[in-house]
Coordinates of C-alpha atoms (C1' of nucleotides) in Angstrom, one line a residue:
Chain A
M1 CA 114.0 136.0 112.4
N2 CA 114.0 133.7 109.2
K3 CA 113.0 130.0 109.3
Y4 CA 116.6 128.8 110.2
G5 CA 116.6 130.8 113.3
N6 CA 119.2 133.7 113.9
N7 CA 123.0 134.4 112.7
S8 CA 122.5 133.7 109.0
G9 CA 125.4 135.2 106.7
N10 CA 125.8 134.8 102.8
A11 CA 129.0 132.9 102.3
A12 CA 129.6 134.8 99.3
E13 CA 130.8 137.8 100.9
R14 CA 133.9 136.5 102.3
L15 CA 135.1 134.7 99.2
D16 CA 138.9 134.9 98.0
I17 CA 139.6 136.6 95.0
H18 CA 141.7 133.8 93.1
N19 CA 139.1 131.7 92.0
S20 CA 141.1 128.7 91.2
E21 CA 141.5 128.6 94.9
V22 CA 139.1 126.7 97.4
P23 CA 136.6 129.4 98.6
E24 CA 137.4 130.4 102.1
V25 CA 134.3 129.5 103.6
C26 CA 134.9 125.9 102.3
A27 CA 138.3 125.9 103.4
A28 CA 137.9 124.2 106.8
C29 CA 134.4 122.8 106.1
E30 CA 133.1 119.4 107.4
A31 CA 131.4 118.8 104.0
R32 CA 134.4 118.6 102.1
H33 CA 135.8 115.6 104.0
G34 CA 133.2 113.0 103.3
G35 CA 130.7 115.1 102.4
I36 CA 129.3 115.7 98.9
C37 CA 131.2 119.0 98.6
G38 CA 134.5 116.8 98.4
A39 CA 133.5 115.6 94.7
L40 CA 133.7 119.5 93.6
D41 CA 136.9 121.0 92.1
P42 CA 137.8 124.4 93.4
Q43 CA 135.8 126.4 90.5
Q44 CA 132.5 124.2 91.3
L45 CA 132.8 125.0 94.9
L46 CA 133.1 128.6 94.2
A47 CA 129.9 128.6 91.9
L48 CA 128.1 126.7 94.4
S49 CA 129.3 128.7 97.6
K50 CA 127.8 131.8 95.6
S51 CA 124.4 130.8 96.2
S52 CA 124.9 128.8 99.5
S53 CA 124.8 130.2 103.0
R54 CA 125.7 128.9 106.5
H55 CA 122.9 129.2 109.3
R56 CA 122.7 128.3 112.7
V57 CA 119.4 126.5 113.6
S58 CA 118.4 126.4 117.4
S59 CA 117.0 122.9 118.9
G60 CA 113.4 122.3 118.0
A61 CA 113.3 124.2 114.9
E62 CA 112.3 122.6 111.6
L63 CA 114.4 122.6 108.4
V64 CA 112.1 121.0 106.2
G65 CA 108.5 120.3 106.5
D66 CA 106.6 116.9 105.6
A67 CA 104.6 117.6 102.7
E68 CA 106.3 121.0 101.9
A69 CA 107.6 122.1 98.8
V70 CA 111.3 122.0 98.9
D71 CA 113.5 124.6 97.9
H72 CA 116.8 124.0 99.3
Y73 CA 119.1 121.4 100.6
S74 CA 121.4 121.7 103.5
N75 CA 124.8 120.1 104.7
V76 CA 125.1 119.4 108.5
L77 CA 127.9 121.2 109.7
S78 CA 127.6 120.6 113.5
G79 CA 124.7 119.3 115.6
V80 CA 122.4 116.7 115.1
V81 CA 119.4 116.7 112.6
K82 CA 116.4 114.2 113.1
L83 CA 114.4 112.9 110.4
T84 CA 110.7 112.0 111.6
K85 CA 107.5 110.7 110.1
T86 CA 104.1 111.0 111.7
L87 CA 100.9 109.0 111.4
S88 CA 97.6 110.9 110.8
D89 CA 96.7 110.1 114.3
G90 CA 100.0 111.8 115.6
R91 CA 102.1 108.6 116.5
Q92 CA 105.7 109.6 115.5
Q93 CA 108.7 107.7 114.3
I94 CA 112.3 109.1 114.0
V95 CA 113.7 107.5 110.7
G96 CA 117.0 108.7 110.6
L97 CA 119.7 111.0 112.4
Q98 CA 122.2 113.1 110.4
F99 CA 125.3 114.2 111.8
A100 CA 128.0 116.2 110.2
P101 CA 128.9 116.4 107.4
D102 CA 125.6 114.4 106.0
F103 CA 123.3 115.7 103.5
V104 CA 119.8 116.7 104.2
G105 CA 117.3 116.8 101.4
R106 CA 115.7 114.5 99.0
P107 CA 116.8 115.0 95.3
F108 CA 114.4 114.8 92.6
K109 CA 111.4 115.4 94.4
D110 CA 109.3 118.7 94.8
E111 CA 107.9 117.7 98.2
S112 CA 109.3 116.1 101.3
T113 CA 108.0 113.2 102.6
L114 CA 109.4 113.8 106.2
N115 CA 110.2 116.3 108.6
A116 CA 113.7 117.4 109.5
E117 CA 113.9 119.2 112.8
A118 CA 117.3 120.2 114.6
A119 CA 117.7 118.0 117.7
T120 CA 120.3 120.0 119.0
D121 CA 121.6 123.8 117.9
V122 CA 123.0 122.8 114.6
S123 CA 124.9 124.8 111.9
V124 CA 124.3 124.2 108.1
C125 CA 125.2 125.2 104.9
S126 CA 122.1 125.5 102.6
F127 CA 122.0 126.1 98.8
P128 CA 119.0 126.4 96.4
K129 CA 117.6 123.1 95.1
A130 CA 118.1 124.2 91.5
A131 CA 121.8 125.2 92.1
L132 CA 122.6 121.8 93.3
E133 CA 120.6 119.9 90.4
R134 CA 122.2 122.0 87.9
M135 CA 125.5 121.0 89.2
I136 CA 124.7 117.4 89.2
K137 CA 123.8 117.8 85.5
E138 CA 127.5 118.8 85.2
S139 CA 129.5 116.8 87.6
A140 CA 129.3 113.1 87.4
G141 CA 131.5 113.1 90.5
L142 CA 128.8 114.8 92.6
E143 CA 126.0 112.5 91.6
H144 CA 128.4 109.5 92.6
R145 CA 128.9 111.1 96.1
L146 CA 125.2 111.4 96.3
L147 CA 124.7 108.1 95.4
Q148 CA 127.2 106.8 98.0
Q149 CA 125.7 109.0 100.7
T150 CA 122.4 107.4 99.7
L151 CA 123.5 104.1 99.7
K152 CA 125.1 104.2 103.3
E153 CA 121.6 105.9 104.7
L154 CA 119.8 102.9 103.3
D155 CA 122.2 100.4 104.7
E156 CA 121.6 102.5 108.3
A157 CA 117.9 102.3 107.5
R158 CA 118.0 98.7 106.8
D159 CA 120.3 98.3 110.2
W160 CA 117.8 100.0 112.0
M161 CA 114.7 98.1 110.9
V162 CA 116.3 95.0 112.4
T163 CA 116.5 97.0 115.9
L164 CA 112.8 98.0 115.5
G165 CA 111.4 95.0 114.6
R166 CA 113.5 92.2 116.3
K167 CA 115.2 93.6 119.3
S168 CA 114.0 93.9 122.8
A169 CA 113.5 97.3 124.6
A170 CA 116.8 96.8 126.5
E171 CA 118.6 96.1 123.2
K172 CA 117.0 99.0 121.5
V173 CA 118.4 101.6 123.9
A174 CA 121.9 99.9 123.9
S175 CA 121.9 100.0 120.2
L176 CA 121.1 103.6 120.3
L177 CA 123.7 104.7 122.8
L178 CA 126.2 102.7 120.7
L179 CA 125.1 104.6 117.3
I180 CA 125.5 108.0 119.0
A181 CA 128.7 107.2 120.6
R182 CA 130.3 106.2 117.3
N183 CA 128.9 109.4 115.4
I184 CA 128.7 112.1 117.4
N185 CA 132.6 112.8 117.6
P186 CA 133.9 111.8 114.4
Y187 CA 137.6 112.6 115.5
A188 CA 137.3 110.3 118.5
D189 CA 139.9 107.3 118.3
P190 CA 137.6 104.4 117.1
E191 CA 139.6 101.9 119.1
S192 CA 139.4 103.7 122.4
E193 CA 137.5 101.5 124.8
T194 CA 135.9 104.4 126.8
V195 CA 133.7 107.0 125.3
E196 CA 132.1 110.2 126.6
F197 CA 129.3 112.4 124.9
D198 CA 126.4 114.5 125.6
L199 CA 123.2 113.1 124.4
P200 CA 121.9 115.0 121.6
L201 CA 118.1 113.3 122.1
T202 CA 115.6 114.0 125.0
R203 CA 113.7 110.9 126.2
A204 CA 111.0 111.4 123.8
D205 CA 113.2 111.7 120.9
I206 CA 114.8 108.2 121.8
A207 CA 111.5 106.7 122.3
D208 CA 110.5 108.0 118.9
Y209 CA 113.9 106.4 117.3
L210 CA 113.2 103.2 118.9
G211 CA 109.5 102.7 118.7
L212 CA 109.0 102.8 122.6
T213 CA 107.4 105.2 125.1
I214 CA 109.5 107.8 127.5
E215 CA 108.8 105.6 130.3
T216 CA 110.3 102.2 128.9
V217 CA 113.4 104.3 127.8
S218 CA 113.9 105.6 131.1
R219 CA 113.7 102.3 132.9
Q220 CA 116.1 100.8 130.5
I221 CA 118.5 103.6 130.9
T222 CA 118.3 103.4 134.7
K223 CA 119.1 99.6 134.3
L224 CA 122.3 100.3 132.2
R225 CA 123.4 102.5 134.7
A226 CA 122.7 100.4 137.6
D227 CA 124.7 97.7 136.0
G228 CA 127.7 100.1 135.6
V229 CA 127.5 99.9 131.5
I230 CA 127.0 103.6 131.5
D231 CA 127.3 106.5 133.7
I232 CA 125.3 109.4 133.6
R233 CA 125.5 113.3 134.8
N234 CA 122.7 115.8 134.3
N235 CA 120.5 113.5 132.7
R236 CA 122.5 114.2 129.3
H237 CA 126.2 113.4 129.8
I238 CA 127.0 109.9 129.2
T239 CA 130.2 108.3 129.9
V240 CA 130.7 104.6 128.6
P241 CA 133.7 103.0 130.2
D242 CA 134.0 99.8 128.3
I243 CA 132.2 100.1 124.7
A244 CA 132.7 96.4 124.2
R245 CA 130.3 95.9 127.4
L246 CA 127.9 98.0 125.7
E247 CA 128.1 96.2 122.5
V248 CA 127.0 93.0 124.0
R249 CA 123.7 94.8 125.4
T250 CA 122.9 95.6 121.7
G251 CA 122.1 92.2 121.0
A252 CA 124.6 91.7 118.2
Chain B
M1 CA 123.0 72.7 89.0
N2 CA 124.4 75.9 89.6
K3 CA 123.4 78.3 92.2
Y4 CA 120.6 80.0 90.5
G5 CA 118.8 76.7 90.1
N6 CA 117.9 75.2 86.6
N7 CA 117.4 76.4 83.2
S8 CA 120.0 79.0 82.6
G9 CA 121.0 80.5 79.5
N10 CA 123.4 83.1 77.9
A11 CA 121.7 85.8 76.7
A12 CA 124.4 86.8 74.3
E13 CA 123.6 83.2 72.2
R14 CA 120.5 85.1 70.4
L15 CA 121.8 88.6 69.7
D16 CA 120.4 90.4 66.9
I17 CA 123.2 91.1 64.2
H18 CA 122.2 95.1 63.6
N19 CA 124.1 96.3 66.9
S20 CA 122.5 99.7 66.6
E21 CA 119.3 97.7 67.5
V22 CA 118.0 96.9 70.7
P23 CA 119.0 93.2 71.6
E24 CA 116.5 90.8 71.2
V25 CA 116.6 89.3 74.7
C26 CA 116.0 93.1 75.8
A27 CA 113.3 94.0 73.7
A28 CA 110.7 93.2 75.7
C29 CA 112.2 93.3 79.2
E30 CA 110.7 94.6 82.4
A31 CA 113.8 96.1 83.3
R32 CA 114.1 98.6 80.2
H33 CA 110.8 100.2 81.6
G34 CA 111.5 101.8 84.9
G35 CA 114.7 99.5 85.7
I36 CA 118.1 100.6 85.4
C37 CA 118.5 99.4 81.7
G38 CA 116.1 102.1 80.8
A39 CA 119.2 104.5 81.1
L40 CA 121.2 102.5 78.4
D41 CA 121.3 103.2 74.7
P42 CA 121.3 100.5 72.1
Q43 CA 125.0 99.9 71.9
Q44 CA 125.1 100.2 75.7
L45 CA 122.5 97.6 76.1
L46 CA 124.3 95.3 73.6
A47 CA 127.7 95.5 75.5
L48 CA 126.0 94.7 78.8
S49 CA 123.7 91.9 77.5
K50 CA 127.1 90.4 75.9
S51 CA 127.9 89.4 79.4
S52 CA 124.3 89.0 81.0
S53 CA 122.5 86.0 81.4
R54 CA 118.7 85.2 82.6
H55 CA 118.2 82.6 85.3
R56 CA 115.4 80.9 87.0
V57 CA 115.8 80.9 90.6
S58 CA 113.2 78.6 92.6
S59 CA 111.6 79.7 95.8
G60 CA 114.2 79.6 98.9
A61 CA 117.4 79.4 96.8
E62 CA 119.8 82.5 97.7
L63 CA 120.8 85.1 95.1
V64 CA 123.4 86.6 97.4
G65 CA 124.8 85.6 100.8
D66 CA 125.4 87.8 103.8
A67 CA 129.0 88.7 104.4
E68 CA 129.8 86.9 101.1
A69 CA 131.8 88.4 98.2
V70 CA 129.5 89.9 95.6
D71 CA 130.8 89.3 91.9
H72 CA 127.5 89.9 90.2
Y73 CA 124.2 92.1 90.2
S74 CA 120.5 91.3 88.9
N75 CA 117.3 92.6 87.9
V76 CA 114.2 90.9 89.1
L77 CA 112.2 90.2 85.9
S78 CA 109.6 88.2 87.8
G79 CA 108.4 86.9 91.1
V80 CA 109.6 88.4 94.5
V81 CA 112.9 88.6 96.2
K82 CA 113.2 88.8 99.7
L83 CA 116.2 90.9 101.7
T84 CA 116.8 89.7 105.1
K85 CA 119.3 90.1 107.8
T86 CA 119.9 88.0 110.9
L87 CA 121.2 88.6 114.3
S88 CA 123.8 86.4 115.6
D89 CA 121.3 84.6 117.7
G90 CA 119.2 83.6 114.8
R91 CA 116.4 86.4 115.1
Q92 CA 115.6 87.5 111.3
Q93 CA 114.1 90.6 110.1
I94 CA 113.1 90.9 106.2
V95 CA 114.6 94.5 105.4
G96 CA 113.0 94.8 101.8
L97 CA 110.9 93.0 99.2
Q98 CA 112.3 93.6 95.4
F99 CA 109.7 93.4 92.7
A100 CA 110.3 93.2 88.9
P101 CA 111.9 95.4 87.6
D102 CA 114.0 96.2 90.9
F103 CA 117.8 95.9 90.9
V104 CA 119.3 93.7 93.3
G105 CA 123.0 94.3 94.6
R106 CA 125.1 96.8 96.5
P107 CA 127.1 98.7 94.2
F108 CA 130.5 99.8 95.2
K109 CA 130.9 97.2 98.1
D110 CA 132.6 94.0 97.8
E111 CA 130.8 92.2 100.6
S112 CA 127.1 91.8 101.0
T113 CA 125.5 93.3 104.2
L114 CA 122.4 91.2 103.8
N115 CA 120.9 88.0 102.4
A116 CA 118.8 88.0 99.0
E117 CA 116.4 84.9 98.8
A118 CA 114.0 84.0 96.3
A119 CA 110.5 84.5 97.8
T120 CA 108.7 82.9 95.2
D121 CA 110.1 81.2 91.9
V122 CA 112.0 84.2 90.2
S123 CA 113.5 85.1 86.9
V124 CA 116.4 87.5 87.0
C125 CA 118.8 89.0 84.5
S126 CA 122.4 89.1 86.2
F127 CA 125.7 90.5 84.8
P128 CA 129.0 90.6 86.7
K129 CA 129.8 93.2 88.9
A130 CA 132.9 94.8 86.9
A131 CA 130.8 95.1 83.8
L132 CA 128.1 97.1 85.5
E133 CA 130.8 99.5 87.3
R134 CA 132.5 99.7 84.3
M135 CA 129.3 101.1 82.4
I136 CA 128.6 103.4 85.4
K137 CA 131.8 105.1 84.9
E138 CA 130.9 105.6 81.0
S139 CA 127.4 106.5 81.5
A140 CA 126.1 109.1 83.5
G141 CA 122.7 108.1 82.8
L142 CA 123.0 104.6 84.4
E143 CA 124.4 106.2 87.9
H144 CA 121.3 108.5 87.8
R145 CA 119.0 105.8 87.4
L146 CA 120.9 103.7 90.2
L147 CA 120.6 106.8 92.4
Q148 CA 116.7 107.1 91.6
Q149 CA 116.2 103.4 92.5
T150 CA 118.3 103.8 95.6
L151 CA 116.4 106.8 96.8
K152 CA 113.2 105.0 96.2
E153 CA 114.4 102.0 98.3
L154 CA 115.4 104.5 101.3
D155 CA 111.8 106.0 100.9
E156 CA 110.2 102.6 101.2
A157 CA 112.8 101.4 103.9
R158 CA 111.6 104.9 105.9
D159 CA 108.1 104.2 105.7
W160 CA 108.6 100.9 106.6
M161 CA 110.4 101.7 110.0
V162 CA 107.3 103.6 110.9
T163 CA 105.2 100.5 110.3
L164 CA 107.9 98.3 112.5
G165 CA 108.0 101.1 115.2
R166 CA 104.6 102.4 115.5
K167 CA 101.8 100.4 114.4
S168 CA 99.9 97.6 116.0
A169 CA 100.0 94.1 114.9
A170 CA 96.7 94.5 113.1
E171 CA 97.8 97.8 111.4
K172 CA 101.2 95.8 110.5
V173 CA 99.6 93.0 108.7
A174 CA 97.3 95.3 106.6
S175 CA 99.9 97.5 105.7
L176 CA 102.0 94.4 104.2
L177 CA 98.8 93.1 102.2
L178 CA 98.3 96.7 100.8
L179 CA 102.1 96.8 100.0
I180 CA 101.8 93.5 98.0
A181 CA 98.4 94.4 96.4
R182 CA 100.2 97.6 95.0
N183 CA 103.5 95.8 93.8
I184 CA 102.5 92.4 92.6
N185 CA 100.8 93.4 89.4
P186 CA 102.1 96.4 88.0
Y187 CA 99.9 96.6 85.1
A188 CA 96.7 96.3 87.4
D189 CA 94.5 99.8 87.4
P190 CA 95.6 101.5 90.4
E191 CA 91.9 103.1 90.6
S192 CA 90.3 99.8 90.8
E193 CA 88.7 98.8 94.0
T194 CA 89.2 95.5 94.1
V195 CA 92.4 93.6 93.8
E196 CA 93.2 89.9 93.5
F197 CA 96.7 88.3 94.3
D198 CA 98.8 85.3 95.4
L199 CA 100.7 86.2 98.6
P200 CA 104.5 85.7 97.4
L201 CA 105.3 85.0 101.1
T202 CA 104.9 82.3 103.7
R203 CA 103.3 83.2 107.3
A204 CA 107.0 83.1 108.2
D205 CA 108.2 85.5 105.9
I206 CA 105.3 87.9 106.7
A207 CA 106.0 87.6 110.6
D208 CA 109.8 88.5 109.3
Y209 CA 109.0 91.5 107.5
L210 CA 106.4 92.8 110.0
G211 CA 108.3 92.0 113.5
L212 CA 106.1 89.6 114.5
T213 CA 105.3 85.9 115.3
I214 CA 103.4 83.5 112.8
E215 CA 100.7 82.7 115.3
T216 CA 100.0 86.5 115.6
V217 CA 100.1 86.8 111.8
S218 CA 97.9 84.1 111.7
R219 CA 95.5 85.6 114.2
Q220 CA 95.4 89.0 112.4
I221 CA 94.7 87.6 109.1
T222 CA 91.8 85.5 110.5
K223 CA 90.4 88.7 111.9
L224 CA 90.8 90.6 108.5
R225 CA 88.9 87.6 107.0
A226 CA 86.3 87.6 109.7
D227 CA 85.5 91.1 109.0
G228 CA 85.3 90.8 105.5
V229 CA 88.3 93.1 104.6
I230 CA 89.9 90.4 102.7
D231 CA 89.0 86.8 101.2
I232 CA 91.4 83.8 101.2
R233 CA 91.5 80.6 99.3
N234 CA 93.9 78.1 99.7
N235 CA 95.7 80.0 102.1
R236 CA 97.5 82.0 99.5
H237 CA 95.1 83.7 97.1
I238 CA 93.6 86.8 98.5
T239 CA 90.7 88.8 97.3
V240 CA 90.5 92.4 98.6
P241 CA 87.0 93.5 97.6
D242 CA 87.5 97.1 98.7
I243 CA 91.2 98.5 98.7
A244 CA 89.9 101.5 100.6
R245 CA 88.4 99.4 103.6
L246 CA 92.2 97.6 103.8
E247 CA 93.8 101.2 103.8
V248 CA 91.7 102.3 106.6
R249 CA 93.1 99.2 108.5
T250 CA 96.9 100.5 107.8
G251 CA 96.5 103.3 110.5
A252 CA 97.5 105.4 107.7
Chain C
dG1 C1' 115.4 132.8 147.5
dG2 C1' 111.1 131.1 145.7
dC3 C1' 108.4 129.9 142.1
dG4 C1' 106.9 127.6 137.8
dG5 C1' 107.2 124.6 133.9
dG6 C1' 109.6 121.3 131.2
dC7 C1' 111.9 117.0 131.3
dT8 C1' 112.6 112.6 133.8
dT9 C1' 112.0 108.8 137.1
dT10 C1' 109.4 105.6 139.6
dG11 C1' 105.5 103.0 140.7
dA12 C1' 101.0 100.2 140.1
dC13 C1' 98.2 98.2 137.0
dT14 C1' 96.8 96.7 132.2
dT15 C1' 97.3 94.7 127.8
dC16 C1' 98.9 93.1 123.5
dG17 C1' 101.8 89.8 121.5
dA18 C1' 105.0 86.0 122.6
dT19 C1' 105.5 81.4 124.1
dC20 C1' 103.9 76.6 124.5
dA21 C1' 101.3 73.2 123.1
dA22 C1' 97.8 70.8 120.3
dC23 C1' 95.5 69.9 116.0
dA24 C1' 94.2 70.4 111.0
dG25 C1' 94.6 70.7 106.1
dG26 C1' 97.4 69.8 101.9
dC27 C1' 100.7 67.4 99.5
dA28 C1' 104.2 63.9 98.1
dC29 C1' 105.8 59.2 98.5
dT30 C1' 105.0 54.5 99.6
Chain D
dA1 C1' 94.6 54.3 101.2
dG2 C1' 98.2 55.3 104.8
dT3 C1' 102.2 57.7 106.5
dG4 C1' 104.9 61.8 107.4
dC5 C1' 106.2 66.4 106.7
dC6 C1' 105.2 71.0 106.0
dT7 C1' 102.2 75.0 106.8
dG8 C1' 98.9 77.2 109.0
dT9 C1' 95.4 77.6 112.6
dT10 C1' 93.5 78.1 117.4
dG11 C1' 93.5 78.1 122.4
dA12 C1' 95.7 78.7 127.0
dT13 C1' 99.0 81.1 129.7
dC14 C1' 102.9 84.3 130.3
dG15 C1' 105.6 88.4 130.3
dA16 C1' 107.4 92.6 128.2
dA17 C1' 106.2 96.7 127.4
dG18 C1' 102.4 100.3 127.6
dT19 C1' 99.2 103.3 130.2
dC20 C1' 98.2 106.0 133.9
dA21 C1' 99.5 108.7 138.0
dA22 C1' 102.4 110.7 141.2
dA23 C1' 106.6 113.0 142.7
dG24 C1' 111.5 114.4 141.7
dC25 C1' 114.8 117.3 139.4
dC26 C1' 116.7 121.0 136.9
dC27 C1' 116.8 125.5 135.2
dG28 C1' 115.4 129.9 133.9
dC29 C1' 112.9 133.6 135.8
dC30 C1' 110.8 137.1 138.9

DNA sequence: GGCGGGCTTTGACTTCGATCAACAGGCACT
DNA sequence: AGTGCCTGTTGATCGAAGTCAAAGCCCGCC
């Protein structure tokens, strides 16, 4: 079994013979709508798809190791990837969550400065670092998409800094639930007042994302449930009957 | 007095007549070494400099307001700019510090999502949003520089998330002093073990950057001084006799 | 069905940083 | 010199979140 877990397959095997058309594997791909591949024309898509491949990564498996040489990038197609940093004494902090169709990787650096790990079972489309960097040089649109994605991540990181630095434990937990509710199902009606989803994170993950302990996270979730803001089944399945009530709990 | 404070002057007034040469105002500019203007050739530099102008912004003045329409971008030439976010009830968090020759502004968005304010007296080179965005379309190199700068800021934001989420108050204060020591004087020998600088932030700013109160910041600084890790004169001038000893205090 | 291990919850107690309050130093202005 | 303001320091007390400990729940496995 390779580092991606099981069930890998090379995308190039099933390419359409008409190379002016969108490659079959890319045709219904998340990453072409909102993801970086949306910047590519059919010919470029074909070129990239020749060296790309889809993988399933099982929960807990590592996509990119901290301080490890990076030789490939990925697009998340489904599932959630957590980006973590660890201090020398073992304290850990999740610094970002990547949902479909986000890009995973740090362009223009040979070594990763963080750890990317599957929080749930994940499927990704991976391609060699060199192939993408070559394509960046040829396609201004691709670099533009990368810039847009990076700016989006920077905005999100800065929003989260406010959560980490200035919110109470109760507000932090509410903020996380809201973040997940808004990202986990990209096709949900954003106007709908009731939302339902499976938590992609364990209590330990939540604690690491919020800068809390698992006990504190558990207590705050219990309180939200006791107050009727959320409903929980099997510790993971969450129902938010009224998103606006959850928003109030985030502290703005 | 305009919103930049005093002493503004239009750069185009003193342009060299040989337009294949680097414009005089840009010749010795910080932003051409490491800043985004380094990506421009002399002709492009001339074009941009025609609509750009240098300003002095006095400490405390606002460069960009939150939720305000953005019509210009800037490069920091000297001094320190703080980027802040504020919750509806007034709690504040500094989400980034910009030193020379950093770029200030959020490309491709009409409204700012944060507040940029001069932490010290600052000098900047500003240019219209439209001029830069036009130039981005023409020069792939410029967009590449912007991407590099954005990736750098994202790395910094994520490092800081670890500080906010997982470090003790003592480690936070040490981390901040180290950050400033490393950024305030770009020409200092990075190998030198003793460093000296003026704090560009008030205790309140430090508290807002670290997610603490001013009292806690003050106590931790007092402790570092008592332990001989730093020396302070006039509340602002800091001497670090041995950078390695400060690093140990950051919790790594 | 019963066993075992991982995840989660709950409770008792401790601690770090926040809050409240008083005061000290520096500086501008009268 | 004297006053007032702003920034920073120090002390006393409080409370939110951490730590330590025990028990419950869920699920796979024998």
